[in-house]
C-alpha cells in the first residue's frame, strides 16, 4: 500500500476533510490527491462516506473541517454551479433528468444558448447530438427523456457533464445500470478525457472495473481512509480493506428447484417492445434474464407484473389463467415485483423506511379501518430483523445507504409471501457485503418454494444465482440455458442475436 498524501502544485488536494451531521462525523480527517490526467478509484461499502466526500468536492454540501486546494489555490465551492464554474463536475448515480423535457433541453438546462435574444434550439440539438454520439449513446436529442431506459439516461447525464468541458470529473457508479458493451463505451470516454488532461474520480462497487480503469485506488470505511494503492491491486485486498476483515465472495449453486409449475407464459407480446415470449417457471426455481441493454428484459417482466399492458399472450399462475391489467391485479395473483429504479419507482425517499415497508399492505394491516403507528412499527421491525436492515427505520429512507435502501425495497415486497417474485437489477449500486446478503435472500425464497425471476446486467450475477437463464436480444427470446449450459460465451452469443448452439434447451421447455 502506498500513501496518497502529497501536495502537488497542480491537481486537487484534500487535507483532513471532516463532515458531520448533528455532531455525528461522516467523514473523519480524509486525505485525497487527484493528479492531472489521472483516474483515482474510490471504493468502500455503502455508508463508508464516498458520496459525502464527492458531495463536498462538488459543492453539494459544505465541509465541517479541513481544506481543499485546486491547482494550488484554496477551493471551497458554495454550490454545484460554483464547483462547475471552477471546472469540477459530479455525475450522480441517481438520474436527475426531467422526463418532460427533451434530451437536448435537459443537457442545456439553465444555460441555453441564445441567438438574437431567443433560445438557439438548433445549436442545442447539434451540440447535444455530437456529445451523445461521441459517447456512443444512440438517442435522438429532440425526443423527450420520459420512457428512456436507465442506461440511456445515464449516458445522457455523462454527456451533459462533458459538454461543459470540466477539468475534474467525479463518476459515481456510472455503470451501475448498464451492460458490458455500454460500460466499455464509458471507459473509452474516460480514457479520452484523461488523454485530454482531465482528472477523474471513479466510484464503483465493480472492482474489476476499478482494476481496469484507474491509476490509483483509495478505500474508505466508516468515514476513514483505510487503504490506498498505486499500481495493480488485487480484488481480495480491496474487499478486505472495504469490510475490515478477510472476506470471501463466491457464488454457490441454488438448491434444486421443484417440479410444480408456478408461472407459465405463452406467446406474450407488447408492440414495439417484445414478442413471442414463452417459458415455464417452477416453484423454487430462480430464472435469470440475460441480454444487452435494450434487449427487452425489463419490458417483459413489467408486463408480467402489470406495470405495462401486454398486447397478446397468456399468463398462468399455478395452472390458472390470470388477467394482469395492473400491478394490483398482479399482486392479487401472487406476482410481486421489485423495480430496477429504487429511488424513482420503488421508494418514497422522504418517508420513513417503516412507512415504505407497510404502504402496499395497509388495506390488509388495518384494524377497524385504521393502520396504527404500532402496526407499522411492528411490521417494519419484523422486516428489519429478517433482512438485516441497518440503521433506524423511523428515519427517511433517503438517508440510508444504497444497500439498506435495497433491503428496505425487497422487504417491502416480502411482507406477504408471493408465488412469483421478480427482481430487476437487485444489486445495482450496492456494495459487496450487501450483494451477498441480497443473494442469500433470493436463494432463501427459492428454498421456501417461491418462484424467482432475476433480471440483471451483471452476467456473473445471473450465472451465479440461476437454475436456468433466459437470454433475450432485440425484443426476442433467443433461448433458455440450463445452469450447466450457461457459459459466459454462450450467453453472450445469444445476447448478440446468434442462433442457439446444438444442445441449447428449446425456449418452450421447462
C-alpha positions as MATLAB code, in Angstrom:
seq = 'XXXXXXXXXXXXXXXXXXXXXXXXXXXXXXXXXXXXXXXXXXXXXXXXXXXXXXXXXXXXXXXXXXXXXXXXXXXXXXXXXXXXXXXXXXXXXXXXXXXXXXXXXXXXXXXXXXXXXXXXXXXXXXXXXXXXXXXXXXXXXXXXXXXXXXXXXXXXXXXXXXXXXXXXXXXXXXXXXXXXXXXXXXXXXXXXXXXXXXXXXXXXXXXXXXXXXXXXXXXXXXXXXXXXXXXXXXXXXXXXXXXXXXXXXXXXXXXXXXXXXXXXXXXXXXXXXXXXXXXXXXXXXXXXXXXXXXXXXXXXXXXXXXXXXXXXXXXXXXXXXXXXXXXXXXXXXXXXXXXXXXXXXXXXXXXXXXXXXXXXXXXXXXXXXXXXXXXXXXXXXXXXXXXXXXXXXXXXXXXXXXXXXXXXXXXXXXXXXXXXXXXXXXXXXXXXXXXXXXXXXXXXXXXXXXXXXXXXXXXXXXXXXXXXXXXXXXXXXXXXXXXXXXXXXXXXXXXXXXXXXXXXXXXXXX';
ca = [
       0.000    0.000    0.000;
       1.355    3.431   -0.898;
       0.473    6.792    0.580;
      -1.613    9.224   -1.461;
      -0.931   12.226    0.792;
       1.180   14.774   -1.033;
       0.903   18.374   -2.189;
       1.398   18.714   -5.956;
       1.268   22.185   -7.495;
      -1.423   21.069   -9.916;
      -4.451   18.897   -9.293;
      -6.987   18.511   -6.485;
      -5.683   18.169   -2.923;
      -7.975   17.414    0.021;
      -6.484   17.613    3.520;
      -8.103   16.233    6.673;
     -11.667   16.619    5.402;
     -14.362   16.364    8.065;
     -18.114   16.358    7.595;
     -20.553   15.902   10.481;
     -24.324   15.901   10.651;
     -25.798   16.811   14.023;
     -22.466   16.154   15.688;
     -22.143   12.719   14.069;
     -18.999   12.545   11.880;
     -19.476   11.019    8.434;
     -16.019   11.933    7.136;
     -13.143   11.659    9.612;
      -9.980   13.506    8.559;
      -9.859   12.160    4.978;
      -6.926   12.977    2.682;
      -7.122   12.693   -1.108;
      -4.947   13.731   -4.028;
      -6.087   13.746   -7.660;
      -3.295   14.413  -10.148;
      -3.940   15.982  -13.573;
      -4.709   13.399  -16.255;
      -5.159   10.569  -13.763;
      -8.020    8.296  -12.686;
      -8.456    7.686   -8.953;
     -10.658    4.764   -7.932;
     -12.765    5.402   -4.816;
     -14.110    2.270   -3.119;
     -15.883    1.335    0.096;
     -19.056   -0.260    1.359;
     -22.364    1.610    1.256;
     -22.262    4.150    4.068;
     -18.455    4.370    4.034;
     -18.546    8.096    3.189;
     -17.875    8.031   -0.568;
     -20.960   10.028   -1.558;
     -20.362   12.553    1.221;
     -16.758   13.050    0.096;
     -17.865   13.538   -3.507;
     -20.603   15.954   -2.433;
     -18.073   18.068   -0.532;
     -15.723   18.205   -3.512;
     -18.581   19.081   -5.904;
     -20.118   21.791   -3.714;
     -23.300   19.885   -2.883;
     -22.591   20.102    0.869;
     -20.229   22.261    2.944;
     -17.294   20.816    4.844;
     -17.252   20.844    8.640;
     -13.458   20.905    8.698;
     -10.347   20.508    6.572;
      -9.254   22.259    3.409;
      -9.117   21.735   -0.339;
      -6.726   23.129   -2.954;
      -7.382   23.239   -6.683;
      -4.211   23.738   -8.714;
      -2.556   25.257   -5.643;
      -5.408   27.706   -4.934;
      -7.784   27.349   -1.933;
     -11.008   25.714   -3.118;
     -14.275   25.904   -1.148;
     -17.257   25.638   -3.534;
     -20.539   27.046   -2.252;
     -22.758   25.174   -4.714;
     -22.578   22.666   -7.594;
     -22.711   25.551  -10.080;
     -19.810   27.238   -8.270;
     -17.834   23.981   -8.462;
     -18.694   23.620  -12.152;
     -17.524   27.183  -12.799;
     -14.178   26.158  -11.304;
     -14.048   23.057  -13.515;
     -15.352   20.360  -11.140;
     -18.318   18.194  -12.181;
     -20.167   15.398  -10.374;
     -22.054   12.810  -12.416;
     -24.549   11.351   -9.976;
     -25.514    7.696   -9.772;
     -29.134    8.791   -9.377;
     -30.584   10.105  -12.623;
     -31.600   13.767  -12.312;
     -33.124   14.420  -15.714;
     -36.564   15.976  -16.196;
     -38.753   13.461  -18.069;
     -40.985   16.096  -19.697;
     -38.099   17.895  -21.414;
     -36.196   16.762  -24.491;
     -32.745   15.233  -24.249;
     -31.147   18.432  -25.579;
     -33.176   20.636  -23.209;
     -32.011   18.550  -20.263;
     -28.392   18.752  -21.381;
     -28.520   22.567  -21.629;
     -30.836   23.189  -18.678;
     -30.015   26.538  -17.036;
     -27.550   27.582  -19.727;
     -29.467   27.587  -23.004;
     -27.551   29.293  -25.849;
     -29.172   32.388  -27.329;
     -29.342   33.738  -30.868;
     -30.931   37.161  -31.440;
     -32.424   37.092  -27.984;
     -34.102   33.700  -28.394;
     -33.075   30.191  -27.368;
     -30.981   28.629  -30.138;
     -32.612   25.190  -30.225;
     -30.778   24.189  -33.386;
     -27.423   24.678  -31.693;
     -28.636   22.758  -28.625;
     -29.647   19.797  -30.777;
     -26.392   19.843  -32.774;
     -24.069   20.071  -29.760;
     -26.083   17.589  -27.696;
     -26.119   15.148  -30.614;
     -22.360   15.417  -31.086;
     -21.685   14.797  -27.382;
     -24.043   11.808  -27.332;
     -22.505   10.354  -30.486;
     -19.003   10.687  -29.027;
     -20.160    8.683  -26.019;
     -21.914    6.098  -28.185;
     -25.406    6.916  -26.853;
     -27.921    6.215  -29.623;
     -30.767    8.614  -28.849;
     -32.397   11.482  -30.741;
     -31.652   14.698  -28.793;
     -35.066   16.026  -29.878;
     -37.089   13.340  -28.090;
     -38.313   13.646  -24.511;
     -36.440   11.816  -21.760;
     -39.571   10.127  -20.365;
     -39.624    6.410  -21.244;
     -35.890    6.100  -21.949;
     -34.036    3.249  -20.261;
     -31.856    3.858  -17.214;
     -28.766    3.047  -19.295;
     -29.574    5.686  -21.923;
     -30.390    8.253  -19.237;
     -27.035    7.547  -17.582;
     -25.327    8.192  -20.910;
     -27.199   11.487  -21.236;
     -26.054   12.526  -17.737;
     -22.429   11.850  -18.671;
     -22.707   13.681  -21.997;
     -24.397   16.611  -20.213;
     -21.426   17.000  -17.869;
     -18.843   16.558  -20.606;
     -20.475   19.347  -22.654;
     -19.213   21.802  -20.029;
     -15.631   20.619  -20.521;
     -14.743   20.191  -16.823;
     -11.144   19.518  -15.730;
     -12.130   17.352  -12.763;
     -14.972   14.842  -13.058;
     -16.419   12.550  -10.411;
     -18.151    9.482  -11.862;
     -20.433    7.986   -9.191;
     -21.305    4.398  -10.185;
     -21.589    5.262  -13.917;
     -22.028    1.623  -14.999;
     -24.481    0.561  -12.277;
     -27.405    0.355  -14.717;
     -25.645   -0.629  -17.951;
     -24.317   -3.797  -19.526;
     -20.817   -4.730  -20.634;
     -20.848   -3.078  -24.075;
     -22.298    0.175  -22.705;
     -19.756    0.123  -19.857;
     -16.914   -0.200  -22.332;
     -18.130    2.953  -24.115;
     -17.982    4.800  -20.792;
     -14.446    3.504  -20.190;
     -13.407    4.707  -23.641;
     -14.812    8.156  -22.921;
     -12.899    8.249  -19.621;
      -9.703    7.318  -21.474;
     -10.316   10.164  -23.941;
     -10.982   12.621  -21.128;
      -7.798   11.550  -19.341;
      -5.818   11.852  -22.574;
      -7.124   15.402  -22.862;
      -5.805   16.241  -19.391;
      -8.976   15.797  -17.331;
      -8.735   14.171  -13.912;
     -11.275   11.537  -12.870;
     -12.580   10.182   -9.563;
     -14.163    6.836  -10.396;
     -16.555    5.359   -7.810;
     -17.720    1.789   -8.335;
     -18.637   -1.373   -6.463;
     -17.494   -3.348   -9.527;
     -13.921   -3.986   -8.529;
     -12.911   -5.417  -11.902;
     -13.731   -2.006  -13.390;
     -11.652   -0.266  -10.733;
      -8.721   -2.508  -11.623;
      -9.143   -1.860  -15.351;
      -9.650    1.903  -15.469;
      -7.798    3.501  -12.536;
      -4.201    4.533  -11.820;
      -4.661    4.702   -8.049;
      -7.239    3.386   -5.573;
      -8.432    4.893   -2.293;
     -10.616    2.933    0.147;
     -12.921    4.421    2.796;
     -14.517    2.579    5.709;
     -16.777    4.213    8.286;
     -15.723    7.655    7.076;
     -11.997    6.981    7.355;
      -9.256    6.406    4.815;
      -8.186    2.790    5.392;
      -6.393    1.795    2.189;
      -4.524    3.365   -0.714;
      -2.732    1.708   -3.614;
      -0.777    2.873   -6.613;
      -0.484    0.377   -9.420;
      -2.059   -3.098   -9.557;
      -4.098   -4.229   -6.526;
      -5.976   -7.498   -6.132;
      -9.735   -7.584   -5.684;
      -9.267   -9.584   -2.497;
      -7.083   -6.846   -0.971;
      -9.711   -4.232   -1.890;
     -12.544   -6.317   -0.432;
     -10.631   -6.950    2.810;
      -9.973   -3.209    3.198;
     -13.623   -2.370    2.492;
     -15.057   -4.732    5.089;
     -12.174   -4.678    7.577;
     -11.650   -8.412    7.607;
     -10.821  -11.342    5.343;
     -13.893  -11.826    3.189;
     -14.570  -14.442    0.525;
     -17.064  -13.517   -2.178;
     -18.322  -16.530   -4.046;
     -21.438  -17.869   -5.718;
     -22.779  -21.307   -4.978;
     -25.407  -23.323   -6.775;
     -29.011  -22.818   -5.637;
     -30.910  -25.749   -4.168;
     -32.699  -27.973   -6.705;
     -35.947  -26.488   -7.948;
     -39.336  -28.072   -7.520;
     -41.341  -29.753  -10.260;
     -44.676  -27.965   -9.852;
     -45.135  -25.034  -12.239;
     -45.668  -21.673  -10.538;
     -45.800  -19.494  -13.659;
     -46.403  -20.255  -17.320;
     -46.003  -17.592  -20.006;
     -47.222  -18.364  -23.519;
     -46.791  -16.059  -26.512;
     -46.522  -12.825  -24.539;
     -46.197   -9.757  -26.786;
     -46.093   -5.982  -26.454;
     -45.899   -3.933  -29.658;
     -42.545   -2.223  -30.097;
     -41.026   -3.872  -27.016;
     -41.017   -7.696  -27.266;
     -42.855  -10.595  -28.854;
     -43.393  -14.332  -28.560;
     -42.104  -14.788  -25.022;
     -42.864  -18.292  -23.705;
     -41.475  -20.141  -20.695;
     -42.390  -22.137  -17.600;
     -41.118  -21.270  -14.114;
     -41.152  -23.919  -11.402;
     -41.743  -23.427   -7.705;
     -38.389  -22.962   -6.007;
     -36.644  -22.032   -9.256;
     -34.521  -18.952   -9.946;
     -34.770  -17.958  -13.611;
     -32.257  -15.360  -14.754;
     -32.983  -12.916  -17.581;
     -29.840  -12.003  -19.528;
     -29.228   -9.804  -22.552;
     -27.772   -6.469  -23.573;
     -29.352   -3.173  -22.575;
     -32.409   -2.625  -24.764;
     -32.994   -6.352  -25.312;
     -36.453   -6.118  -23.741;
     -35.837   -7.886  -20.415;
     -37.311   -5.167  -18.204;
     -40.238   -4.688  -20.561;
     -41.160   -8.390  -20.306;
     -41.127   -8.523  -16.512;
     -43.031   -5.229  -16.282;
     -45.771   -6.771  -18.398;
     -45.854   -9.897  -16.222;
     -46.076   -7.701  -13.112;
     -48.796   -5.451  -14.547;
     -46.723   -2.267  -14.766;
     -47.290   -2.314  -18.554;
     -50.052   -3.968  -20.568;
     -49.226   -6.900  -22.826;
     -50.966   -6.861  -26.222;
     -51.185  -10.633  -26.584;
     -50.315  -13.855  -24.832;
     -51.371  -15.839  -21.794;
     -50.177  -15.804  -18.187;
     -50.906  -18.722  -15.868;
     -50.187  -18.842  -12.145;
     -50.332  -22.378  -10.722;
     -52.258  -23.508  -13.830;
     -54.893  -20.778  -13.520;
     -55.140  -18.240  -16.331;
     -54.834  -14.755  -14.829;
     -55.647  -11.419  -16.429;
     -52.917   -8.961  -15.489;
     -54.006   -5.379  -16.164;
     -52.244   -3.518  -13.346;
     -49.768   -4.083  -10.507;
     -52.758   -4.517   -8.199;
     -54.110   -7.407  -10.292;
     -50.638   -8.980  -10.444;
     -50.288   -8.780   -6.648;
     -53.737  -10.362   -6.269;
     -52.469  -13.228   -8.466;
     -49.357  -13.625   -6.288;
     -46.847  -11.858   -8.573;
     -44.729   -9.229   -6.767;
     -42.020   -7.162   -8.448;
     -39.069   -5.067   -7.210;
     -38.337   -2.415   -9.918;
     -34.824   -1.524  -11.077;
     -35.023    2.172  -10.121;
     -35.383    2.020   -6.352;
     -35.304    5.797   -5.904;
     -37.544    6.749   -8.822;
     -40.055    3.884   -8.781;
     -39.566    1.766   -5.682;
     -39.286    4.023   -2.619;
     -40.650    7.290   -1.295;
     -37.363    8.810   -0.121;
     -38.986   11.397    2.157;
     -40.962    8.786    4.102;
     -39.532    6.541    6.760;
     -38.329    3.040    5.970;
     -41.146    1.770    8.190;
     -43.837    3.605    6.189;
     -42.310    2.441    2.901;
     -42.440   -1.172    4.055;
     -46.060   -1.078    5.222;
     -47.524    1.118    2.467;
     -48.546   -1.577   -0.085;
     -50.231   -3.655    2.630;
     -52.227   -1.047    4.551;
     -55.577   -2.485    3.487;
     -54.600   -5.858    4.981;
     -52.761   -4.484    8.015;
     -55.503   -2.148    9.201;
     -57.593   -2.855   12.281;
     -61.128   -1.408   12.315;
     -60.265    0.680    9.270;
     -57.097    2.170   10.780;
     -53.387    1.452   10.283;
     -51.925    2.431   13.642;
     -48.308    3.514   14.208;
     -47.870    0.358   16.256;
     -48.870   -1.855   13.328;
     -46.459   -0.001   11.050;
     -43.626   -0.267   13.597;
     -44.160   -3.997   14.234;
     -44.317   -4.809   10.523;
     -41.157   -2.821    9.847;
     -39.260   -4.326   12.799;
     -40.068   -7.817   11.524;
     -38.601   -6.982    8.090;
     -35.640   -5.183    9.670;
     -34.661   -8.326   11.582;
     -35.457  -10.637    8.689;
     -33.338   -8.785    6.141;
     -30.707   -7.252    8.439;
     -31.639   -3.669    7.567;
     -29.108   -1.408    9.279;
     -29.954    1.973   10.769;
     -33.115    3.465   12.189;
     -36.237    2.501   10.250;
     -38.044    5.595   11.545;
     -35.687    7.888    9.582;
     -36.433    8.941    5.982;
     -35.284    6.125    3.721;
     -33.417    8.658    1.563;
     -30.833    8.998    4.351;
     -29.979    5.297    4.262;
     -27.113    3.765    2.301;
     -27.850    2.212   -1.080;
     -27.554   -1.325    0.260;
     -30.011   -0.677    3.083;
     -32.403    1.076    0.720;
     -32.367   -2.015   -1.474;
     -33.071   -4.247    1.525;
     -35.982   -1.983    2.505;
     -37.358   -2.253   -1.034;
     -37.075   -6.037   -1.038;
     -38.515   -6.237    2.472;
     -41.412   -4.018    1.393;
     -42.474   -6.584   -1.206;
     -41.984   -9.572    1.080;
     -44.302   -8.573    3.916;
     -46.501  -11.265    2.368;
     -45.159  -14.352    0.586;
     -45.524  -14.213   -3.201;
     -45.972  -17.114   -5.565;
     -43.695  -15.375   -8.092;
     -41.069  -12.809   -7.036;
     -39.461  -10.635   -9.739;
     -36.374   -8.506   -9.054;
     -34.968   -6.167  -11.699;
     -31.281   -5.277  -11.108;
     -31.401   -6.459   -7.461;
     -27.886   -5.290   -6.539;
     -27.489   -2.143   -8.631;
     -25.218    0.286   -6.797;
     -24.739   -1.780   -3.624;
     -21.522   -2.966   -2.062;
     -20.127   -6.477   -1.953;
     -21.451   -7.233    1.534;
     -24.984   -6.118    0.663;
     -24.790   -8.141   -2.558;
     -24.084  -11.322   -0.656;
     -26.957  -10.580    1.725;
     -29.382   -9.999   -1.164;
     -28.237  -13.196   -2.889;
     -28.968  -15.130    0.292;
     -32.430  -13.560    0.481;
     -33.202  -14.699   -3.074;
     -31.811  -18.198   -2.522;
     -33.798  -18.420    0.713;
     -37.024  -17.516   -1.082;
     -36.397  -20.184   -3.692;
     -35.642  -22.738   -0.965;
     -39.058  -21.923    0.529;
     -40.743  -22.717   -2.808;
     -41.133  -19.208   -4.221;
     -40.514  -18.915   -7.976;
     -37.967  -16.120   -8.598;
     -37.103  -14.133  -11.733;
     -33.844  -12.128  -11.636;
     -33.112   -9.514  -14.306;
     -29.514   -8.310  -14.183;
     -26.961   -6.577  -16.382;
     -24.189   -8.340  -14.446;
     -23.594  -11.621  -16.227;
     -21.701  -13.074  -13.251;
     -24.738  -12.380  -11.075;
     -27.148  -14.136  -13.433;
     -24.815  -17.106  -13.866;
     -24.193  -17.432  -10.135;
     -27.805  -17.206   -8.961;
     -29.879  -19.011  -11.553;
     -31.076  -22.549  -12.184;
     -31.712  -21.538  -15.808;
     -31.103  -18.422  -17.890;
     -33.441  -16.923  -20.484;
     -31.472  -14.843  -22.981;
     -33.057  -12.006  -24.964;
     -31.929   -9.957  -27.939;
     -33.852   -7.261  -29.798;
     -37.116   -7.986  -28.005;
     -36.971  -11.675  -28.865;
     -36.293  -14.724  -26.752;
     -33.163  -16.392  -28.096;
     -33.089  -19.448  -25.861;
     -33.103  -20.850  -22.343;
     -29.894  -22.344  -20.992;
     -29.542  -24.735  -18.088;
     -27.007  -23.887  -15.397;
     -24.540  -26.354  -16.923;
     -25.023  -24.976  -20.449;
     -24.771  -21.307  -19.460;
     -21.161  -20.304  -20.051;
     -20.435  -16.581  -20.432;
     -19.515  -17.159  -24.079;
     -22.749  -18.988  -24.837;
     -24.931  -16.407  -23.108;
     -23.218  -13.535  -24.930;
     -23.525  -15.323  -28.276;
     -27.292  -15.477  -27.785;
     -27.411  -11.930  -26.421;
     -25.990  -10.543  -29.664;
     -28.558  -12.452  -31.697;
     -26.653  -15.589  -32.684;
     -28.584  -18.808  -33.247;
     -28.672  -21.212  -30.282;
     -25.935  -23.836  -30.456;
     -26.701  -27.510  -30.527;
     -27.745  -28.688  -27.104;
     -29.378  -25.434  -26.021;
     -32.777  -26.073  -24.484;
     -35.772  -25.218  -26.659;
     -37.340  -21.997  -25.369;
     -40.643  -23.683  -24.538;
     -39.057  -26.278  -22.299;
     -39.372  -26.158  -18.540;
];
